[in-house]
C-alpha positions in Angstrom: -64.0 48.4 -115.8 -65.2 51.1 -118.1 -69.1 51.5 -118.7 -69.5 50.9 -122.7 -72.6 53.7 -123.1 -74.3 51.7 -126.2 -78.0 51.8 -126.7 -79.8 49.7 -124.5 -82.8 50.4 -126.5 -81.1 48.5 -129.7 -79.8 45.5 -127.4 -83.4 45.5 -126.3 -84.2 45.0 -129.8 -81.4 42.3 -130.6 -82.8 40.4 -127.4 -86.4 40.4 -129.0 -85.2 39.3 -132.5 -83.1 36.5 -130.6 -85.8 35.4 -128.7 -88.3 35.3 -131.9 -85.5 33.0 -133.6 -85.1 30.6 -131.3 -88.8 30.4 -130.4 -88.4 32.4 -126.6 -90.9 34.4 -125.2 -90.4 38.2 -126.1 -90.4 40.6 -123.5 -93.8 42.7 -123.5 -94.3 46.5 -122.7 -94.5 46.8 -119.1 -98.0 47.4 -117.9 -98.5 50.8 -116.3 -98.9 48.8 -112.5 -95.9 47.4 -113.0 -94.0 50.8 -113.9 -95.2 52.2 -110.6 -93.0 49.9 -109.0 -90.3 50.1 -110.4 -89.0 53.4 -109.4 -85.5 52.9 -111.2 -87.5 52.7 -114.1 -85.6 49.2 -115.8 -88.2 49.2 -117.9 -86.7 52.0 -120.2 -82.8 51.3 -120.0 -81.0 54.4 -121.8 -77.5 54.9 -121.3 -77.9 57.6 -118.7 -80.0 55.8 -117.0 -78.0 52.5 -116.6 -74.9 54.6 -115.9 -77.1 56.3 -113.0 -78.1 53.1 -112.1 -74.5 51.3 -112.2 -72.9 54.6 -110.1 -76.1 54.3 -107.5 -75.5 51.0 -107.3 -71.3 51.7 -106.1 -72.4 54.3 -104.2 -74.9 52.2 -101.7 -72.1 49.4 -101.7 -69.5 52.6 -100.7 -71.9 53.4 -97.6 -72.3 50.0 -97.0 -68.7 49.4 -96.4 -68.4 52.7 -94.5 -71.0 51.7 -91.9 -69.5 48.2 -91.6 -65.7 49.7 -90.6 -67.3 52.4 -88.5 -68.4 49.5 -86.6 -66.3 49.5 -82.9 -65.6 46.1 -83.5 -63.3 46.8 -87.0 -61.0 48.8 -85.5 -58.6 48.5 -83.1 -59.0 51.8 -81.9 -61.7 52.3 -79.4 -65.0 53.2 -79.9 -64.6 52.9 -83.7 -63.0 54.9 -86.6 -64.5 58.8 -87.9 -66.5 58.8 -91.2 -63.4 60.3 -93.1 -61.2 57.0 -92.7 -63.9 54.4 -92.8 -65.0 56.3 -96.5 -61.5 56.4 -97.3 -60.4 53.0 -97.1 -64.1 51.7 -98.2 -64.1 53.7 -101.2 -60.6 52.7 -101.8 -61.1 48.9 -101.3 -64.6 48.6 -103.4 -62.4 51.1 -106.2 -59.4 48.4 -105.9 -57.0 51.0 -105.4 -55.3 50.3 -102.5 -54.2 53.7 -101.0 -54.6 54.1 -97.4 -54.5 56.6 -94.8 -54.1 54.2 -91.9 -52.2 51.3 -91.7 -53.9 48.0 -92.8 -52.5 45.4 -90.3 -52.4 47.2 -87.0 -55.3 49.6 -87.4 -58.5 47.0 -89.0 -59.5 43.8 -86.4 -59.9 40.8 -88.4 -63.3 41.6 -88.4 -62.2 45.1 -90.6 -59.8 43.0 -92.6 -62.6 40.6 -94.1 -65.2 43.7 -94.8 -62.1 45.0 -96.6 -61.7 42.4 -98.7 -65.3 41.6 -99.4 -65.1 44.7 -100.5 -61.9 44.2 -102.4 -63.7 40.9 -104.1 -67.3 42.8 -104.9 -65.6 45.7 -106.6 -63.5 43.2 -108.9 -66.2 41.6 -110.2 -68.4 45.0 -110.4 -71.0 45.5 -108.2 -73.9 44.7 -110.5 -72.0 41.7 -111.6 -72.1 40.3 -108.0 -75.9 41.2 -107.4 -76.6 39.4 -110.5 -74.4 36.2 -109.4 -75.9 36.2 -105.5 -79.1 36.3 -107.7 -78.3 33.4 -109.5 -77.4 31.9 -105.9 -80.4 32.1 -104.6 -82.1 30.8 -108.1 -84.3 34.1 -108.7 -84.9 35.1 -111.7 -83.5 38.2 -113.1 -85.9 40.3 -115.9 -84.2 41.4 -119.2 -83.0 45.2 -117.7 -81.1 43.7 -115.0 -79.7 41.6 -116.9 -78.7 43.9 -120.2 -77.1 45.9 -116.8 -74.9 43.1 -116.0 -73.5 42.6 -119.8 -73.3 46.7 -119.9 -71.1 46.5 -116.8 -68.7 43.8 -117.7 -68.9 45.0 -121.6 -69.8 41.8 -122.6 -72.2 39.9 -124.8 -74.7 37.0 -124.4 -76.4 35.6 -121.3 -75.7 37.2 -118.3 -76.0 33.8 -116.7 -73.2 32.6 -118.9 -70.9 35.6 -118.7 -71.1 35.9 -114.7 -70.5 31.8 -114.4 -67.2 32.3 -116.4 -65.7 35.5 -114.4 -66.6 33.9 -111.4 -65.2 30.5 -112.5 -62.1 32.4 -113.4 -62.0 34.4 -110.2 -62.2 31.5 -108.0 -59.4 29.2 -110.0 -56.9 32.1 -109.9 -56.9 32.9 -107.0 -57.5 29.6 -105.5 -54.1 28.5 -107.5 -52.6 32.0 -105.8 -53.5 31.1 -102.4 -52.0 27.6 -102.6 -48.8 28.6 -103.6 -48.7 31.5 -101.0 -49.6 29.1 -98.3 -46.8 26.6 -99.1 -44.8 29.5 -99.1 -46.0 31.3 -95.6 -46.3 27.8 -93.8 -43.5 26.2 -95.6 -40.3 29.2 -95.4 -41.7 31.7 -93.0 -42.8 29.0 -90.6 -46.1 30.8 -90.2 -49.1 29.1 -88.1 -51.1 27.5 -91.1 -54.1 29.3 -90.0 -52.3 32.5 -90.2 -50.3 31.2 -93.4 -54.3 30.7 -95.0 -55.9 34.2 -94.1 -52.5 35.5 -95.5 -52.0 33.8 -98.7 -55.7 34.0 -99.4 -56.1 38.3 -98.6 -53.3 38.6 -100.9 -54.1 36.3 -103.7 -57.7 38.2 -104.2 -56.2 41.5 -103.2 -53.7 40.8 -105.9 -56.2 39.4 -108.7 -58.6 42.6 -108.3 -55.6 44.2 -108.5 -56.0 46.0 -105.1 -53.3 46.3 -103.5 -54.1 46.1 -100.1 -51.8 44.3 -97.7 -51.8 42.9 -94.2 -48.2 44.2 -93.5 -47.0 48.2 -92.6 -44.3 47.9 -95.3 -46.7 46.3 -97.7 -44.6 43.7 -99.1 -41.1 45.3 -98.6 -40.0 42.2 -96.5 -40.3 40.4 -99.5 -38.4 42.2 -101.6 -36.2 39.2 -102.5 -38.6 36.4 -102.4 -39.5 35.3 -106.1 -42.1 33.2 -105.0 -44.1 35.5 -103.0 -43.4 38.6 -105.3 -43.7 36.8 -109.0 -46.9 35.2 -107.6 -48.3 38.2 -106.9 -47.2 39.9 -109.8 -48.9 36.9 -112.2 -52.4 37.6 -110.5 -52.4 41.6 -111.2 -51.0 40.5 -115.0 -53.9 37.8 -115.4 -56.4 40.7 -113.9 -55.2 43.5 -115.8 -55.8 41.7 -118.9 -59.9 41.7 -118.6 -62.4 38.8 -118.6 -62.8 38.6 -122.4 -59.3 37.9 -123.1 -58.8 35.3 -120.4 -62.3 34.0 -122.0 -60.9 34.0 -125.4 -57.3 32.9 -124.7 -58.7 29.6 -123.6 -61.0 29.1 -126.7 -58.5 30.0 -129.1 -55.2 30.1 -127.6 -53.5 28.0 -130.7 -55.6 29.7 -132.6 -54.3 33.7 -132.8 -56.5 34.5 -136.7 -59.9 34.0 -134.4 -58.9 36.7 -131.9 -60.2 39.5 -131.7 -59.3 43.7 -132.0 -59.3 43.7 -128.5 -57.4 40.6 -127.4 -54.8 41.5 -130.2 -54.6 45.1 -128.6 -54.0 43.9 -125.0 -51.8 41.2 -125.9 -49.4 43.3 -128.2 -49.0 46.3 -125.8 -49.4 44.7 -122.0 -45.6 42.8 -122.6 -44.4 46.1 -124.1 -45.2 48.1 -121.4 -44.1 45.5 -118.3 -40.5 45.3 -120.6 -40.3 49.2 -120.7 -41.7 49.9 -117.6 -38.5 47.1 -116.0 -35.6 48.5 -118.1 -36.8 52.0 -117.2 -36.6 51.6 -113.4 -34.3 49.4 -113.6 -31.7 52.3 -115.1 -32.8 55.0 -113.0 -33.0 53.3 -109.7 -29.6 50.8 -110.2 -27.6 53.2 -108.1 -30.0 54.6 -106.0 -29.3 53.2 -102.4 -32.7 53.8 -100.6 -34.4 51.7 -103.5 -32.5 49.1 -106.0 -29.0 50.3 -105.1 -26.8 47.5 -102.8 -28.9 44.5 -104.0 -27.5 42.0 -106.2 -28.7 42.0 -109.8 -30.9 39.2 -110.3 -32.8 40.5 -107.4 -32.9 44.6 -109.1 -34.4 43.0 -111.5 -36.8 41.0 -109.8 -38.1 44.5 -108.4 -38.0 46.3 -111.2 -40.2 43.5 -113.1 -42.1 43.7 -110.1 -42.5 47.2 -109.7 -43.1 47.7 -113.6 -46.4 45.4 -112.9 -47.8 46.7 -110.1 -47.9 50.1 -111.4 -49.8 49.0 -114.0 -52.6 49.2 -111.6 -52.1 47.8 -108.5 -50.8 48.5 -105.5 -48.0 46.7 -104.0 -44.6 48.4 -103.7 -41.4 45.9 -102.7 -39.0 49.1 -102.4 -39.7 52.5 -100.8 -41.7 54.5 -103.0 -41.1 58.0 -101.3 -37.5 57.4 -102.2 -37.7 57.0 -105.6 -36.6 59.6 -107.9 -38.6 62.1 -109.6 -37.9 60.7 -113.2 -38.9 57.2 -111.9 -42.3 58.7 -110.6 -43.2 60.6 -113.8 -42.4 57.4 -116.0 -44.7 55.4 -113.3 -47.4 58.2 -114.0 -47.5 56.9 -117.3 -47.4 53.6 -116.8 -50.7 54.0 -114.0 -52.6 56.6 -116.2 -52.2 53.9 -119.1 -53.4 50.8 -116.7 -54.5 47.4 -118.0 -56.9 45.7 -120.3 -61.2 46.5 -120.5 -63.6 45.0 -118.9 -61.2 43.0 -116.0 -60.1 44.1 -112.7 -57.2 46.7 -114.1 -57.7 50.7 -114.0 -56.4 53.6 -116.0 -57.6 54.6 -119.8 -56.8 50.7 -120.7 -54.0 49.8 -123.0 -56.9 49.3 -125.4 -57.7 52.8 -125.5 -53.7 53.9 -125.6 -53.4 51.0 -128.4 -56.3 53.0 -130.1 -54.8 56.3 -130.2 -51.5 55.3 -131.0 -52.6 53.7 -134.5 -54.8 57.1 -134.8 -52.0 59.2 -134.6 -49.5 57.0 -136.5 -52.4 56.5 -139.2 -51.9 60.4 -139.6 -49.0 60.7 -139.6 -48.7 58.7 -142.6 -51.6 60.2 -144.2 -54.0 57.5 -144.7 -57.8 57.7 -144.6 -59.0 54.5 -142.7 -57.2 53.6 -139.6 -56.0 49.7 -139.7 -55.0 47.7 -136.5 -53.4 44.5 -136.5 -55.1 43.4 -140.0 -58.3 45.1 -139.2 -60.3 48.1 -139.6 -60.8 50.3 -137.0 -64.5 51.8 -136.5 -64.6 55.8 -136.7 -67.1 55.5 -133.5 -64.5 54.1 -131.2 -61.9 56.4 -132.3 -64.1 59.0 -130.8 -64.7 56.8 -127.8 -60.9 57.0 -126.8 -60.2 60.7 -127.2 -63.7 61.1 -125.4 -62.1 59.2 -122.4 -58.6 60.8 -122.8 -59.8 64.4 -122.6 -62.0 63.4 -119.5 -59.4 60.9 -117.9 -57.1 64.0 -118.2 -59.1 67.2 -116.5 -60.1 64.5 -114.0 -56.6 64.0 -112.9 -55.3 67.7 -113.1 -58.6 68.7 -111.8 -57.7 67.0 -108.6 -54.6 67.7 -108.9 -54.9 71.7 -108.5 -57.7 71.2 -106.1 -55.0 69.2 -103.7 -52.2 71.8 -104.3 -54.8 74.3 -103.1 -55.1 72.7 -100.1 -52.1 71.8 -99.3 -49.7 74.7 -100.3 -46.1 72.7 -99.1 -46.2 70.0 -101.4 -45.0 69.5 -104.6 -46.2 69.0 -107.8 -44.1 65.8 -108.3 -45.7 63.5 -105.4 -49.2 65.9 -105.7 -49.8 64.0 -109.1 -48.4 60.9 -108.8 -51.0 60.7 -105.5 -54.1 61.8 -107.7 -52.8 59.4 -110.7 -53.0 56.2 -108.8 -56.0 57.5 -107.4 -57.7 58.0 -110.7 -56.1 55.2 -112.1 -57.0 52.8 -109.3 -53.6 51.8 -108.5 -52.9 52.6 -105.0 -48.7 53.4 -105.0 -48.1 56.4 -102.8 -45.1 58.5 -102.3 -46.5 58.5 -98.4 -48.4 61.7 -98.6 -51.6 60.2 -98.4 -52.1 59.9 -94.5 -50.9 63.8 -94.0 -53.1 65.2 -96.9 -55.8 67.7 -95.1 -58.9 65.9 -95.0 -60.7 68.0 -98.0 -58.1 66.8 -99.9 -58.5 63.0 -99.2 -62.0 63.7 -100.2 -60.7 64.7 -103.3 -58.8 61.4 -103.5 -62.0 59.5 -102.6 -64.0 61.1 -105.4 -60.9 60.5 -108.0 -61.0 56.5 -106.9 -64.5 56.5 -107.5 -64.5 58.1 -111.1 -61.3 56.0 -111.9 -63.1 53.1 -111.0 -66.6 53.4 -113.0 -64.7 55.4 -115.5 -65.5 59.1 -116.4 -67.0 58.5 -119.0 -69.8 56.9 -117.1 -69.9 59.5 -114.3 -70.4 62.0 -117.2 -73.4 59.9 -118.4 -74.7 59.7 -115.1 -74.9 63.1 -114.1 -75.8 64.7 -118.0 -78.9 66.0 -118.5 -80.8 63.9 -121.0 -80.7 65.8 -124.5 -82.5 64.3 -127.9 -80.5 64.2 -131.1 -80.9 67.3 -133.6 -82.4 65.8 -136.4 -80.5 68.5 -138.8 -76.7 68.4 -139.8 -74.7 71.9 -139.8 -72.6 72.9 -142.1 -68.9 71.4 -142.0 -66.3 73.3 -141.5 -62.1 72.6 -141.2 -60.2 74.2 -138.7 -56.5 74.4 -138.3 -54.9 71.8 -136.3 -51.5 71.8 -134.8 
């Protein structure tokens, strides 16, 4: 859930001539009094200073978590967990990532298991996104700046009211339809206890929609590597996350109607089903022999998988065959498939297909020489261009940043399973090659801090920590360098 940096001070301005038109009050300066409390300063939303406020806002929800599992009554262990694990798997749950460093179902009480997934539900919807809809509970009233923070957050447009009703509408009908059919399934075939068959199917159904993850089993969800009801189901909650609010929003307006939707619907839609076909055939050919992983099983079930496995690393974090046994092709092409991730403004991580979608017409544009770059019958806008290679280039030292900084720390590992580790990190997806618990603790900070940027985006941890700078008001001189 990328932070869109736009002006706040021009949506300021778009509120006020909205208000004036349909007869509102407009918002006044704030009185000097009134700026004296308000030391986050809402009254003068930039974008550095809603990104600082959005990444402040993740942080305290971070430490939050991290005091609530150091609690001796989350862990099974006694006395409680050390700071470095309770971070870990905090960070990693509010992040929907998913990687762990201890196991989920043996090491968390019940009582760790819900803060986990509260967790897991809060950082789906974005943390500012659920202040504003407890807000809304509770039937206060919200002033324009919180409010412009909540539409900022979830890159949307209109009343924050409106837009927090329909994601959480949308939330609780997904996975409420998830749950269901996971409970028929647990209580039904596995014979569990129906209260156990409920907690089950309803961890995983928002663990799967936030694209999380997270699973109450040591093999994740290995034991159900050739059930198509538990694994499909699952799989069709990441897909429905990963394709972000506004296209679930706008697929249900217009869903007959494909000449009202817009860029970024258009995008998602056109590249999502061609990376979930590539990403299948791909493992599906490397991993058909491979014993440890697809090899022995019959076909319709390899392919089941490989469907599967091709979702999921997309940006979440289930795994039905054995990762660490994979071979190295398979977790290079996975790299790309995690880096890439899922639609804007929804649950998914990565640089968004939207942003992949973007460069790919840029470059192909080019390459045929034109001036204007068109995607799917429209014209694409020079500022958004700059947007994607902004988030590239950060996405990328980000990941080898990390990368190296690993490596340096632990000398005996390779560079294969080093950055598929820091990928899913960034990216938010959670897959492991099963380093993750041995990595020296500097170097699970390292994952911590990856999570975190892959989770706000870089582009808004780069906003938040920039030092404010005005705009020359002079152009210099152009000039063409040589490229390529």
């Amino acid at each position: 859930m990328y932070f869109d940096p736009v002006p706040i001070t021009e949506a300021l301005r778009q509120a006020a001539i909205r208000a004036r038109t349909h007869g509102s009050r407009i918002p006044r300066a704030v009185p000097l009094s009134r700026r004296r409390r308000d030391p986050l300063h809402l009254h003068e939303l930039t974008p550095a200073r809603s990104a600082r406020i959005i990444v402040t806002a993740f942080l305290v929800a971070v430490l939050t978590g991290t005091g609530l599992l150091m609690l001796p009554p989350a862990t099974t262990a006694p006395g409680g967990t050390d700071v470095l694990t309770a971070a870990f798997t905090a960070t990693s749950a509010l992040c929907v990532t998913g990687l762990v460093t201890v196991d989920t179902a043996t090491y968390w009480t019940p009582f760790g298991q819900v803060v986990i997934i509260c967790l897991i539900q809060v950082g789906g919807l974005g943390v500012m996104t659920f202040t504003t809809m407890l807000g809304i509970l509770l039937a206060r009233k919200f002033g324009l700046s919180t409010r412009l923070l909540a539409n900022v957050e979830t890159k949307s447009r209109g009343g924050a009211r409106k837009v927090v009703a329909r994601i959480v509408a949308t939330t609780a009908v997904i996975e409420s339809i998830a749950a269901l059919i996971l409970f028929l399934r647990f209580w039904g075939h596995y014979h569990y206890p129906p209260g156990t068959a409920l907690a089950h199917a309803g961890f995983h159904a928002v663990s799967a929609f936030n694209n999380a993850g997270f699973a109450l089993y040591t093999l994740n969800v290995m034991d159900f590597a050739g059930d198509a009801w538990v694994l499909l189901t699952l799989a069709a909650c990441v897909i429905l996350g990963g394709l972000g609010f506004p296209v679930l929003y706008e697929l249900r307006r217009h869903i007959r109607v494909p000449r009202r939707w817009s860029m970024n619907t258009r995008l998602v839609l056109l590249v999502t089903p061609v990376l979930l076909a590539g990403g299948t055939l791909f493992l599906l050919v490397l991993e058909w022999n491979n014993p440890s992983t697809l090899g022995g099983q019959p076909p319709a079930v390899k392919l089941l998988n490989a469907f599967f496995q091709s979702t999921i690393s997309r940006t979440a974090g289930f795994n039905s065959i054995d990762i660490g046994h994979m071979h190295p092709v398979s977790w290079l092409g996975m790299d790309i498939l995690m880096f890439i991730g899922g639609g804007p403004a929804g649950t998914a991580g990565g640089l968004k297909v939207t942003t992949f979608g973007v460069l790919f017409f840029v470059a192909l544009t080019e390459i045929r020489g034109g001036a204007a770059v068109p995607v799917l019958g429209k014209q694409l806008s020079r500022s958004v261009q700059r947007e994607a290679i902004t988030v590239v280039v950060l996405a990328t030292v980000a990941v080898i940043g990390g990368t190296m900084l690993i490596m340096l720390t632990d000398t005996g590992l390779g560079l294969d399973r080093v950055l598929f580790e820091s990928v899913s990190a960034f990216a938010t997806v959670g897959l492991s090659t099963g380093i993750t618990p041995t990595l020296a603790p500097f170097a699970q900070w390292v994952l911590i801090a990856l999570m975190f940027t892959g989770r706000l985006g870089p582009v808004t941890v780069a906003a938040a920590i920039a030092f404010g700078r005005r705009p020359p008001r002079y152009e210099l001189p152009k000039e063409r360098p040589l490229i390529g």
